[in-house]
Structures are given as C-alpha cells and as structure tokens.
Amino acid sequence: SISAVFENGLEVYSFGKTLRVNILDAKYHDTQFSVFNSVGQEIMVAKANNVNNEYTLNVSSGVYFVYIMSGDKMVTKRVYIQ
C-alpha cells in the first residue's frame, strides 16, 4: 500500500489493484483530480464536492499519475500497482 497525504486533507493510495483518492477535509470541496496511466491516457477525472469522499478505480499493474488541483495548488503523485 502506498500513501501520500496532501496537507493532511487529501490521500492518494493503493490497496491491491485499487487506486484511491480520499478527501478528508472540507476545505478541499472544490478539488479536482485526474488519473493517467503510464502512456499518458486519462483514465479518470473527478471533482470532489463533499467531505469524506473516497474515489476508487480498479486498475492493472503499472504506474499511475494522479494530478490533484485545489485552488491555486497542484500536486502530482505517482502510484505503483503491483
């Protein structure tokens, strides 16, 4: 399992073959995120609208990039799925 917390309000992690984005803090209610595979294909895009939202995506083995945009901040997380 891989976990990365973005300012204690967002989590990006994997569990088995599932990639998860978890919104933990209400200040991220307008957060948008996109998930791309290793060849650059966008495989998920979502916009959070409530606190405690968890978004899941079943994926194959490989490397995935999660781009998280909140206000004027953007962060990229790389997640490995085995």
Coordinates of N, CA and C in Angstrom, one line a residue:
S1 N 0.8 -1.2 0.0 CA 0.0 0.0 0.0 C 0.9 1.2 0.0
I2 N 0.5 2.2 -0.8 CA 1.3 3.4 -0.9 C 0.4 4.6 -0.5
S3 N 0.9 5.4 0.4 CA 0.0 6.5 0.9 C 0.8 7.8 0.8
A4 N 0.1 8.9 0.4 CA 0.7 10.2 0.4 C -0.4 11.2 0.8
V5 N -0.1 12.0 1.8 CA -1.1 13.0 2.3 C -0.7 14.3 1.8
F6 N -1.7 15.1 1.2 CA -1.5 16.4 0.7 C -2.1 17.4 1.7
E7 N -1.2 18.0 2.5 CA -1.6 18.9 3.5 C -2.7 18.3 4.5
N8 N -2.6 17.1 4.8 CA -3.4 16.4 5.8 C -4.9 16.4 5.4
G9 N -5.2 16.8 4.2 CA -6.6 16.8 3.8 C -7.0 15.9 2.6
L10 N -6.0 15.4 2.0 CA -6.2 14.5 0.8 C -5.2 13.3 0.9
E11 N -5.7 12.2 0.5 CA -4.9 11.0 0.5 C -5.0 10.3 -0.9
V12 N -3.8 9.9 -1.4 CA -3.8 9.1 -2.6 C -3.0 7.8 -2.2
Y13 N -3.7 6.6 -2.4 CA -3.1 5.4 -2.1 C -3.6 4.2 -2.9
S14 N -2.9 3.1 -2.8 CA -3.4 1.9 -3.5 C -3.6 0.8 -2.4
F15 N -4.5 -0.1 -2.8 CA -4.8 -1.3 -2.0 C -5.1 -2.4 -3.0
G16 N -4.2 -3.3 -3.1 CA -4.3 -4.3 -4.1 C -4.3 -3.7 -5.5
K17 N -5.3 -3.9 -6.3 CA -5.4 -3.4 -7.6 C -6.3 -2.2 -7.7
T18 N -6.6 -1.6 -6.5 CA -7.5 -0.4 -6.5 C -6.7 0.8 -6.1
L19 N -6.8 1.9 -6.9 CA -6.2 3.2 -6.6 C -7.3 4.0 -6.0
R20 N -7.0 4.7 -4.9 CA -8.0 5.5 -4.2 C -7.5 7.0 -4.0
V21 N -8.5 7.9 -4.1 CA -8.3 9.3 -3.7 C -9.3 9.6 -2.6
N22 N -8.9 10.0 -1.5 CA -9.8 10.2 -0.4 C -9.7 11.7 0.1
I23 N -10.9 12.4 0.1 CA -11.0 13.8 0.5 C -11.3 13.7 2.0
L24 N -10.4 14.2 2.9 CA -10.5 14.2 4.3 C -11.0 15.5 4.9
D25 N -10.8 16.6 4.2 CA -11.1 17.9 4.8 C -12.0 18.7 3.9
A26 N -13.0 19.4 4.6 CA -14.0 20.2 3.8 C -13.4 21.3 3.0
K27 N -12.2 21.8 3.4 CA -11.6 22.9 2.6 C -11.2 22.4 1.2
Y28 N -11.3 21.1 0.9 CA -11.0 20.6 -0.4 C -12.2 20.3 -1.2
H29 N -13.3 20.9 -0.8 CA -14.6 20.5 -1.5 C -14.6 20.8 -3.0
D30 N -13.7 21.7 -3.4 CA -13.7 22.0 -4.9 C -12.5 21.4 -5.6
T31 N -11.9 20.4 -5.0 CA -10.7 19.7 -5.5 C -11.1 18.9 -6.7
Q32 N -10.2 19.0 -7.8 CA -10.4 18.2 -9.0 C -9.1 17.3 -9.1
F33 N -9.3 16.1 -9.6 CA -8.2 15.3 -9.8 C -8.4 14.5 -11.1
S34 N -7.2 14.1 -11.7 CA -7.2 13.3 -12.9 C -6.2 12.2 -12.6
V35 N -6.5 11.0 -13.2 CA -5.6 9.8 -13.1 C -5.2 9.5 -14.5
F36 N -3.9 9.3 -14.7 CA -3.3 9.0 -16.0 C -2.5 7.7 -15.9
N37 N -2.5 6.9 -16.9 CA -1.7 5.7 -16.9 C -0.3 6.0 -17.4
S38 N 0.6 5.0 -17.5 CA 2.0 5.3 -17.9 C 2.2 5.7 -19.3
V39 N 1.2 5.6 -20.2 CA 1.3 6.0 -21.6 C 0.6 7.3 -21.8
G40 N 0.1 8.0 -20.7 CA -0.5 9.3 -20.8 C -2.0 9.3 -21.1
Q41 N -2.6 8.2 -21.0 CA -4.1 8.2 -21.2 C -4.8 8.5 -19.9
E42 N -5.7 9.5 -20.0 CA -6.5 9.9 -18.9 C -7.5 8.8 -18.6
I43 N -7.5 8.2 -17.5 CA -8.4 7.1 -17.2 C -9.5 7.4 -16.2
M44 N -9.4 8.6 -15.5 CA -10.4 9.0 -14.6 C -10.2 10.5 -14.4
V45 N -11.3 11.2 -14.3 CA -11.3 12.6 -13.9 C -12.5 12.8 -13.0
A46 N -12.4 13.6 -11.9 CA -13.5 13.8 -11.0 C -13.3 15.1 -10.2
K47 N -14.4 15.6 -9.7 CA -14.4 16.8 -8.9 C -15.1 16.5 -7.6
A48 N -14.4 16.7 -6.5 CA -15.0 16.4 -5.2 C -16.0 17.5 -4.9
N49 N -17.0 17.1 -4.1 CA -18.0 18.1 -3.7 C -18.5 17.9 -2.3
N50 N -18.0 17.0 -1.5 CA -18.3 16.8 -0.1 C -17.1 16.3 0.6
V51 N -17.1 16.5 1.9 CA -16.0 16.0 2.8 C -16.2 14.4 2.9
N52 N -15.1 13.8 3.2 CA -15.1 12.3 3.4 C -15.5 11.5 2.1
N53 N -15.2 12.1 1.0 CA -15.5 11.4 -0.3 C -14.2 10.5 -0.6
E54 N -14.5 9.3 -1.0 CA -13.4 8.5 -1.5 C -13.8 8.0 -2.9
Y55 N -12.8 8.2 -3.8 CA -13.0 7.8 -5.2 C -12.1 6.6 -5.4
T56 N -12.6 5.6 -6.1 CA -11.8 4.4 -6.3 C -11.8 4.0 -7.8
L57 N -10.7 3.4 -8.2 CA -10.6 3.0 -9.6 C -9.8 1.7 -9.6
N58 N -10.4 0.6 -10.2 CA -9.8 -0.7 -10.3 C -8.8 -0.6 -11.5
V59 N -7.6 -0.9 -11.3 CA -6.5 -0.8 -12.4 C -5.7 -2.1 -12.5
S60 N -4.9 -2.2 -13.5 CA -4.0 -3.3 -13.7 C -2.7 -2.9 -13.1
S61 N -1.7 -3.8 -13.1 CA -0.4 -3.5 -12.6 C 0.2 -2.4 -13.5
G62 N 1.0 -1.5 -12.9 CA 1.7 -0.5 -13.6 C 1.9 0.8 -12.8
V63 N 2.2 1.8 -13.4 CA 2.5 3.1 -12.8 C 1.4 4.1 -13.2
Y64 N 0.8 4.8 -12.2 CA -0.2 5.8 -12.5 C 0.1 7.1 -11.9
F65 N -0.3 8.2 -12.5 CA -0.1 9.5 -12.1 C -1.4 10.2 -11.7
V66 N -1.5 10.7 -10.5 CA -2.7 11.4 -10.0 C -2.3 12.9 -9.9
Y67 N -3.0 13.7 -10.7 CA -2.9 15.1 -10.7 C -4.0 15.7 -9.8
I68 N -3.7 16.4 -8.8 CA -4.6 17.0 -7.8 C -4.6 18.5 -7.9
M69 N -5.7 19.1 -8.2 CA -5.8 20.6 -8.3 C -6.8 21.1 -7.2
S70 N -6.3 22.0 -6.4 CA -7.2 22.6 -5.4 C -6.8 24.1 -5.3
G71 N -7.8 24.9 -5.6 CA -7.5 26.4 -5.6 C -6.3 26.6 -6.6
D72 N -5.3 27.3 -6.1 CA -4.1 27.6 -6.9 C -3.0 26.6 -6.7
K73 N -3.3 25.5 -6.1 CA -2.2 24.5 -5.8 C -2.5 23.3 -6.7
M74 N -1.3 22.7 -7.1 CA -1.4 21.5 -7.9 C -0.3 20.5 -7.4
V75 N -0.6 19.3 -7.3 CA 0.4 18.3 -6.9 C 0.2 17.1 -7.7
T76 N 1.3 16.4 -8.0 CA 1.3 15.1 -8.8 C 1.8 14.0 -7.9
K77 N 1.1 12.9 -7.8 CA 1.5 11.8 -7.1 C 1.6 10.6 -8.0
R78 N 2.7 9.9 -7.9 CA 2.9 8.6 -8.7 C 2.6 7.4 -7.8
V79 N 1.8 6.5 -8.3 CA 1.4 5.4 -7.6 C 1.7 4.1 -8.4
Y80 N 2.4 3.2 -7.7 CA 2.8 1.9 -8.3 C 1.8 0.8 -7.9
I81 N 1.3 0.1 -8.9 CA 0.4 -1.0 -8.6 C 1.1 -2.3 -9.1
Q82 N 1.2 -3.2 -8.1 CA 1.9 -4.5 -8.5 C 0.9 -5.6 -8.8

